[in-house]
Amino acid sequence: MKPESQSARARAVSRRIAAARPLATTAMHERVDLLKSRGESVIDFSIAISHFPAPAVVREAVRAALDEPLLPYTAVGGAPGLRSRLAAKLRAENGIAAEARHVIATNGAKQALYQALYVMTDPGDTVIVMRPHWPAYVATAQLLGLHTVLVDQPDVLDAAFLHALPQAAVLIVNNPHNPTGKVYTAAELECIRAWLRARSTACIVDESYEKLIFEGAHHSLAACPDWEEVGIATIYSASQSYAMMGWRAGFACAPARWVKAMEALQGPITAAVPALTQVAADAAFAIGAVPELLADYRARRDLVVDLFAPVPWIALPAPASGPYLWGDVTALTLDTVAFAETLIEEYGVAIMPGEALGCPGFIRIGYIADDEATLRRGVAAIIALGDRLAAGGPSR
Ligand code: PLP
């Protein structure tokens, strides 16, 4: 190799990563943090950061662990006791016939997603993602060199919808769903199971919002006797269900062959999840739902839905679950990136444009941060910008 090309190579990033970009969601949140660090006042609806602290039992458990003489490396997949207790949670709450060997503790659901998709596919395989979608599904598939097929998520999923899907290695399902709040019914999940069996397609189900349900009941796709043969990996997170975004506490439940492979992948990258995070995960996933958090979110959800109800250019239904509101502003604009830019630049309010979730003409509002007065001010700013555009005012 010539010296020039050697130095060009040393300066370049690899072809594998060159096209990758930071997640739109985390990028917007980081932008807000930067503005705030410069002393600017910004209301952040771009992602869902809870105004609740982590549950008291979690903080107490971690405090107690700090007094232990050792915080050892654990097995890569997590301490045996933690894995057994998470498996017991899955059996009791989710109806999944899981044992410790089916569980791997991860740094949040994102790592569980990456590792599951990594061990379930090879580059070039097809993965089906329903839109609107959490941006990490598409970004992770891109990192792994997969072919992503985006399809519109139906209001009610049935056999006809599934029949029309192409052959794929993996289908990704998000239940309950970010950002629409859709909670899949038992009948819909049965349709998916039948389709997976018929097509020999595997599935990753993201149940990270399982405890944030306002209407309906959560059912797990893997709650069937043959979940291992069908090939269902389910991922969980304490981030949203327990207001523990920064704790990075998540796990996956997958057929034992995949868990072993995920451990082989995780070992050289992070080894085990930090011991304190494992203590926190142990305490959090034992709680079940947190009623006061749910009641607070429900009241905020209803408040924001009421504030938008008289506004003619937006359709914003009350979601059945989750920390987001998903507003259809196609009557106003399809360029919701520009809408979001004007909103943050001129009004100091950050939202996620639908483009980041595969749906231009929609906006996502994370409504669980800060206090009620701030929530009201942020909503008033969105309405003020929309009214200005609806009246024919300048977009910038
Ligand atoms: N899955 C979805 C669909 C999400 O929106 C989020 C966001 O909080 C998560 C999972 C949580 O990911 P993590 O556990 O990496 O914080």
PDB file of C-alpha atoms and ligand atoms in Angstrom, residues 108-110 134 137 174 178 206 208-209 237 239-240 248, ligand 1:
ATOM      1  CA  GLY A 108     -31.125  -1.102  28.106  1.00  0.00           C
ATOM      2  CA  ALA A 109     -33.396  -2.434  25.393  1.00  0.00           C
ATOM      3  CA  LYS A 110     -31.161  -0.936  22.691  1.00  0.00           C
ATOM      4  CA  TRP A 134     -38.896   3.716  16.916  1.00  0.00           C
ATOM      5  CA  TYR A 137     -35.109  -0.452  14.740  1.00  0.00           C
ATOM      6  CA  ASN A 174     -43.468  -3.024  19.187  1.00  0.00           C
ATOM      7  CA  ASN A 178     -44.181   3.952  20.382  1.00  0.00           C
ATOM      8  CA  ASP A 206     -40.231  -4.911  22.025  1.00  0.00           C
ATOM      9  CA  SER A 208     -40.519  -1.921  26.808  1.00  0.00           C
ATOM     10  CA  TYR A 209     -43.787  -0.078  27.498  1.00  0.00           C
ATOM     11  CA  SER A 237     -36.478  -2.039  29.561  1.00  0.00           C
ATOM     12  CA  SER A 239     -36.310   3.071  31.138  1.00  0.00           C
ATOM     13  CA  GLN A 240     -39.980   3.864  30.611  1.00  0.00           C
ATOM     14  CA  ARG A 248     -29.535   1.474  31.267  1.00  0.00           C
TER      15      ARG A 248
HETATM   16  N1  PLP B   1     -38.146   0.522  23.023  1.00  0.00           N
HETATM   17  C1  PLP B   1     -38.814   1.589  22.570  1.00  0.00           C
HETATM   18  C2  PLP B   1     -39.819   1.391  21.489  1.00  0.00           C
HETATM   19  C3  PLP B   1     -38.586   2.858  23.097  1.00  0.00           C
HETATM   20  O1  PLP B   1     -39.250   3.908  22.627  1.00  0.00           O
HETATM   21  C4  PLP B   1     -37.655   3.013  24.132  1.00  0.00           C
HETATM   22  C5  PLP B   1     -37.402   4.363  24.660  1.00  0.00           C
HETATM   23  O2  PLP B   1     -37.348   4.652  25.798  1.00  0.00           O
HETATM   24  C6  PLP B   1     -37.012   1.870  24.613  1.00  0.00           C
HETATM   25  C7  PLP B   1     -37.265   0.648  24.021  1.00  0.00           C
HETATM   26  C8  PLP B   1     -36.050   1.938  25.753  1.00  0.00           C
HETATM   27  O3  PLP B   1     -34.768   1.737  25.319  1.00  0.00           O
HETATM   28  P1  PLP B   1     -33.573   1.705  26.386  1.00  0.00           P
HETATM   29  O4  PLP B   1     -33.908   0.585  27.335  1.00  0.00           O
HETATM   30  O5  PLP B   1     -32.374   1.428  25.581  1.00  0.00           O
HETATM   31  O6  PLP B   1     -33.568   3.014  27.102  1.00  0.00           O
END
